[in-house]
Amino acid sequence: MARPFDQPKLIVASHNKGKLVEIAELLTRFEVETVGADALGLPEPEEIGETFIANAELKALASATKAGLPALADDSGLAVDALDGAPGIYSARWAETANGRDFDFAMHKIEMALNQAQSQNGDIARTARFICALSLAWPDGHVESFEGKVEGSLVWPMRGKNGFGYDPVFLPLGGDMTFGEMEPAAKHAMSHRADAFSQLVEACFAGYGA
Ligand code: IMP
């Protein structure tokens, strides 16, 4: 059984403002006070793990053990089947350019890699999934981790200006709009982050505040 969360305060171990807001919003119904790792001056550890869960755990544990408070961290990305799961844990890195992160560039890179795979292997699948790992760590080193996903396929050219990252090329399974075309609330209801979050809530927050 997972360890229940029963503390009044929780660190959100992310230095990304968008994620801080999104995670704080998901937690509002529990009336837990959230504080960002930045605000506590906590360093951002290097993501040296080889899986989404390993990276989420190392981020959550670094904050929890340093600050003496429980901490929640996430790690996410896009896995493309025909590219053996790439860009995967390197999803942010695939967007690095000399002038900072550029996801148009990263989406073109994926399309080029798919074209190359197609010319080498003939017909290829364009299936892909977004994956999100969430880890909740306690100062004593205990950690609970959950992995959520959303299945879909990649379209080309890009469609839509909503969302972020790889959203304009991701068509969720059974849908006709990319994440880039969908209203944010519709995406958030079915996303990999929502899936991981509902697993976390069921396992660790079920009795919170009761
Ligand atoms: P990290 O979790 O901060 O290491 O980076 C995850 C990267 O995966 C982001 O920079 C995005 O490129 C990509 N990613 C994760 N979730 C989403 C999503 O919901 N939509 C689009 N791209 C995403």
Tab-separated table of C-alpha atoms and ligand atoms in Angstrom:
chain	number	residue	atom	x	y	z
A	1	MET	CA	0.000	0.000	0.000
A	2	ALA	CA	1.221	3.495	-0.818
A	3	ARG	CA	2.165	5.844	2.023
A	4	PRO	CA	-0.666	8.339	2.599
A	5	PHE	CA	0.162	12.044	2.425
A	6	ASP	CA	-0.925	13.890	5.591
A	7	GLN	CA	1.186	17.058	5.735
A	8	PRO	CA	-0.046	20.684	5.527
A	9	LYS	CA	2.721	21.797	3.155
A	10	LEU	CA	4.218	20.385	-0.041
A	11	ILE	CA	7.142	21.513	-2.208
A	12	VAL	CA	6.516	21.443	-5.936
A	13	ALA	CA	10.001	20.486	-7.067
A	14	SER	CA	9.987	22.225	-10.420
A	15	HIS	CA	11.644	25.376	-11.660
A	16	ASN	CA	9.197	25.606	-14.559
A	17	LYS	CA	6.523	28.243	-13.801
A	18	GLY	CA	3.918	26.591	-16.064
A	19	LYS	CA	4.253	23.276	-14.237
A	20	LEU	CA	4.158	24.962	-10.816
A	21	VAL	CA	0.854	26.625	-11.661
A	22	GLU	CA	-0.602	23.465	-13.231
A	23	ILE	CA	0.323	21.258	-10.249
A	24	ALA	CA	-0.850	23.845	-7.695
A	25	GLU	CA	-4.204	24.009	-9.586
A	26	LEU	CA	-4.566	20.230	-9.531
A	27	LEU	CA	-3.993	20.302	-5.748
A	28	THR	CA	-6.367	23.176	-4.849
A	29	ARG	CA	-9.174	20.846	-3.761
A	30	PHE	CA	-6.953	19.415	-1.015
A	31	GLU	CA	-6.138	22.772	0.592
A	32	VAL	CA	-2.499	21.775	0.915
A	33	GLU	CA	-0.114	24.740	0.892
A	34	THR	CA	2.293	24.436	-2.053
A	35	VAL	CA	5.642	26.151	-2.367
A	36	GLY	CA	7.974	26.120	-5.374
A	37	ALA	CA	11.538	24.773	-5.155
A	38	ASP	CA	12.740	28.133	-6.534
A	39	ALA	CA	11.111	30.089	-3.715
A	40	LEU	CA	13.009	27.948	-1.186
A	41	GLY	CA	16.292	28.447	-3.056
A	42	LEU	CA	16.598	24.697	-3.693
A	43	PRO	CA	19.037	23.717	-6.461
A	44	GLU	CA	17.760	21.923	-9.567
A	45	PRO	CA	19.495	18.525	-9.771
A	46	GLU	CA	20.853	17.285	-13.081
A	47	GLU	CA	18.425	14.871	-14.780
A	48	ILE	CA	20.779	11.914	-15.095
A	49	GLY	CA	18.133	9.163	-14.801
A	50	GLU	CA	17.445	6.805	-17.698
A	51	THR	CA	13.657	6.696	-17.235
A	52	PHE	CA	10.920	9.269	-16.596
A	53	ILE	CA	10.386	7.810	-13.110
A	54	ALA	CA	14.111	7.879	-12.258
A	55	ASN	CA	14.261	11.583	-13.163
A	56	ALA	CA	11.044	12.475	-11.296
A	57	GLU	CA	12.342	10.601	-8.226
A	58	LEU	CA	15.722	12.264	-8.191
A	59	LYS	CA	14.091	15.720	-8.438
A	60	ALA	CA	11.535	14.997	-5.675
A	61	LEU	CA	14.112	13.387	-3.357
A	62	ALA	CA	16.655	16.190	-3.798
A	63	SER	CA	14.097	18.775	-2.601
A	64	ALA	CA	12.519	16.671	0.152
A	65	THR	CA	15.782	15.630	1.795
A	66	LYS	CA	17.319	19.117	1.543
A	67	ALA	CA	14.294	21.076	2.784
A	68	GLY	CA	12.886	18.566	5.279
A	69	LEU	CA	9.432	18.757	3.653
A	70	PRO	CA	7.614	16.367	1.291
A	71	ALA	CA	8.136	17.223	-2.379
A	72	LEU	CA	6.341	16.418	-5.626
A	73	ALA	CA	8.183	16.365	-8.965
A	74	ASP	CA	7.318	15.360	-12.505
A	75	ASP	CA	9.164	14.345	-15.637
A	76	SER	CA	7.469	14.011	-18.971
A	77	GLY	CA	7.980	13.705	-22.685
A	78	LEU	CA	6.922	12.291	-26.030
A	79	ALA	CA	7.774	8.723	-27.093
A	80	VAL	CA	7.512	7.895	-30.813
A	81	ASP	CA	7.260	4.174	-31.630
A	82	ALA	CA	9.023	4.294	-35.019
A	83	LEU	CA	11.935	6.125	-33.356
A	84	ASP	CA	12.350	3.476	-30.626
A	85	GLY	CA	10.741	5.764	-28.052
A	86	ALA	CA	12.731	8.921	-28.900
A	87	PRO	CA	12.801	11.758	-28.028
A	88	GLY	CA	11.506	10.275	-24.706
A	89	ILE	CA	13.373	11.551	-21.647
A	90	TYR	CA	15.291	13.858	-24.005
A	91	SER	CA	12.121	15.653	-25.227
A	92	ALA	CA	13.239	19.029	-23.898
A	93	ARG	CA	16.797	18.507	-25.115
A	94	TRP	CA	15.621	17.806	-28.687
A	95	ALA	CA	14.427	21.427	-28.748
A	96	GLU	CA	17.768	22.967	-27.700
A	97	THR	CA	19.274	25.434	-30.181
A	98	ALA	CA	22.002	28.054	-29.875
A	99	ASN	CA	19.203	30.542	-29.147
A	100	GLY	CA	17.345	28.533	-26.520
A	101	ARG	CA	14.518	25.974	-26.824
A	102	ASP	CA	12.635	25.884	-30.114
A	103	PHE	CA	9.841	23.296	-30.398
A	104	ASP	CA	9.130	24.071	-34.072
A	105	PHE	CA	12.701	22.944	-34.635
A	106	ALA	CA	12.164	19.817	-32.466
A	107	MET	CA	8.949	18.890	-34.334
A	108	HIS	CA	10.739	19.270	-37.684
A	109	LYS	CA	13.524	17.061	-36.331
A	110	ILE	CA	11.013	14.330	-35.438
A	111	GLU	CA	9.374	14.562	-38.860
A	112	MET	CA	12.753	14.295	-40.567
A	113	ALA	CA	13.636	11.237	-38.459
A	114	LEU	CA	10.278	9.642	-39.372
A	115	ASN	CA	10.896	10.320	-43.075
A	116	GLN	CA	14.314	8.751	-42.785
A	117	ALA	CA	12.895	5.676	-40.996
A	118	GLN	CA	10.254	5.421	-43.709
A	119	SER	CA	12.816	5.546	-46.516
A	120	GLN	CA	14.886	2.852	-44.788
A	121	ASN	CA	12.102	0.527	-43.629
A	122	GLY	CA	9.121	1.253	-45.871
A	123	ASP	CA	5.780	1.949	-44.233
A	124	ILE	CA	6.167	2.948	-40.600
A	125	ALA	CA	3.693	3.511	-37.764
A	126	ARG	CA	3.178	7.129	-36.694
A	127	THR	CA	1.916	6.108	-33.252
A	128	ALA	CA	3.256	7.936	-30.204
A	129	ARG	CA	2.387	8.656	-26.577
A	130	PHE	CA	2.963	11.397	-24.059
A	131	ILE	CA	4.246	10.023	-20.758
A	132	CYS	CA	4.316	11.727	-17.366
A	133	ALA	CA	5.967	10.407	-14.213
A	134	LEU	CA	5.009	11.964	-10.875
A	135	SER	CA	7.000	11.254	-7.728
A	136	LEU	CA	6.109	12.207	-4.179
A	137	ALA	CA	9.091	12.044	-1.816
A	138	TRP	CA	9.357	12.388	1.969
A	139	PRO	CA	12.391	13.734	3.890
A	140	ASP	CA	13.178	10.216	5.182
A	141	GLY	CA	13.820	9.083	1.590
A	142	HIS	CA	10.519	7.270	1.034
A	143	VAL	CA	9.109	7.880	-2.456
A	144	GLU	CA	5.905	6.941	-4.274
A	145	SER	CA	5.879	7.142	-8.098
A	146	PHE	CA	3.185	6.945	-10.767
A	147	GLU	CA	3.334	6.940	-14.568
A	148	GLY	CA	0.510	8.276	-16.717
A	149	LYS	CA	0.185	8.259	-20.486
A	150	VAL	CA	-2.004	9.300	-23.377
A	151	GLU	CA	-1.898	7.357	-26.643
A	152	GLY	CA	-2.056	8.994	-30.059
A	153	SER	CA	-0.318	9.544	-33.377
A	154	LEU	CA	1.728	12.262	-35.028
A	155	VAL	CA	0.296	14.508	-37.747
A	156	TRP	CA	2.200	16.663	-40.208
A	157	PRO	CA	2.116	19.604	-40.738
A	158	MET	CA	1.631	21.049	-37.241
A	159	ARG	CA	-1.911	22.037	-36.291
A	160	GLY	CA	-2.991	24.589	-33.683
A	161	LYS	CA	-1.439	27.219	-31.477
A	162	ASN	CA	-2.685	26.104	-28.033
A	163	GLY	CA	-0.668	24.258	-25.435
A	164	PHE	CA	3.114	23.981	-25.556
A	165	GLY	CA	5.964	21.732	-26.642
A	166	TYR	CA	4.908	18.990	-29.068
A	167	ASP	CA	1.149	19.663	-28.775
A	168	PRO	CA	0.655	20.807	-32.437
A	169	VAL	CA	1.673	17.396	-33.856
A	170	PHE	CA	-0.052	15.141	-31.298
A	171	LEU	CA	-3.446	13.717	-32.241
A	172	PRO	CA	-4.914	11.769	-29.296
A	173	LEU	CA	-6.316	8.332	-30.131
A	174	GLY	CA	-9.910	8.575	-31.375
A	175	GLY	CA	-9.811	12.388	-31.612
A	176	ASP	CA	-9.860	14.709	-34.606
A	177	MET	CA	-8.111	17.717	-33.036
A	178	THR	CA	-4.447	17.882	-32.037
A	179	PHE	CA	-3.552	18.958	-28.492
A	180	GLY	CA	-2.512	22.231	-30.147
A	181	GLU	CA	-6.068	22.746	-31.456
A	182	MET	CA	-7.948	21.640	-28.338
A	183	GLU	CA	-9.147	23.930	-25.561
A	184	PRO	CA	-6.753	23.643	-22.596
A	185	ALA	CA	-9.463	22.157	-20.340
A	186	ALA	CA	-10.183	19.393	-22.872
A	187	LYS	CA	-6.476	18.528	-23.119
A	188	HIS	CA	-6.003	18.613	-19.341
A	189	ALA	CA	-8.939	16.220	-18.849
A	190	MET	CA	-7.250	13.492	-20.907
A	191	SER	CA	-3.537	14.249	-20.604
A	192	HIS	CA	-0.707	12.038	-19.395
A	193	ARG	CA	-0.321	14.465	-16.455
A	194	ALA	CA	-4.007	14.046	-15.495
A	195	ASP	CA	-3.604	10.252	-15.688
A	196	ALA	CA	-0.522	10.258	-13.413
A	197	PHE	CA	-2.185	12.748	-11.094
A	198	SER	CA	-5.344	10.694	-10.642
A	199	GLN	CA	-3.199	7.643	-9.771
A	200	LEU	CA	-1.297	9.738	-7.194
A	201	VAL	CA	-4.510	11.100	-5.677
A	202	GLU	CA	-6.083	7.672	-5.410
A	203	ALA	CA	-2.966	6.156	-3.807
A	204	CYS	CA	-1.771	8.952	-1.479
A	205	PHE	CA	-4.484	11.621	-1.074
A	206	ALA	CA	-7.628	9.513	-0.737
A	207	GLY	CA	-8.022	10.292	2.990
A	208	TYR	CA	-6.394	13.752	2.931
A	209	GLY	CA	-8.100	16.251	5.236
A	210	ALA	CA	-10.622	13.603	6.296
B	1	IMP	P1	10.622	17.997	-18.569
B	1	IMP	O1	9.559	17.117	-17.993
B	1	IMP	O2	10.601	19.376	-18.007
B	1	IMP	O3	11.968	17.339	-18.523
B	1	IMP	O4	10.354	18.236	-20.115
B	1	IMP	C1	9.366	17.581	-20.780
B	1	IMP	C2	9.305	18.010	-22.237
B	1	IMP	O5	8.402	17.094	-22.861
B	1	IMP	C3	8.704	19.376	-22.418
B	1	IMP	O6	9.683	20.346	-22.589
B	1	IMP	C4	7.868	19.191	-23.684
B	1	IMP	O7	8.690	19.337	-24.758
B	1	IMP	C5	7.475	17.743	-23.679
B	1	IMP	N1	6.120	17.616	-23.132
B	1	IMP	C6	5.772	17.109	-21.923
B	1	IMP	N2	4.444	17.188	-21.738
B	1	IMP	C7	3.950	17.771	-22.851
B	1	IMP	C8	2.633	18.146	-23.241
B	1	IMP	O8	1.621	17.984	-22.534
B	1	IMP	N3	2.529	18.715	-24.452
B	1	IMP	C9	3.583	18.934	-25.269
B	1	IMP	N4	4.831	18.626	-24.956
B	1	IMP	C10	5.017	18.039	-23.740
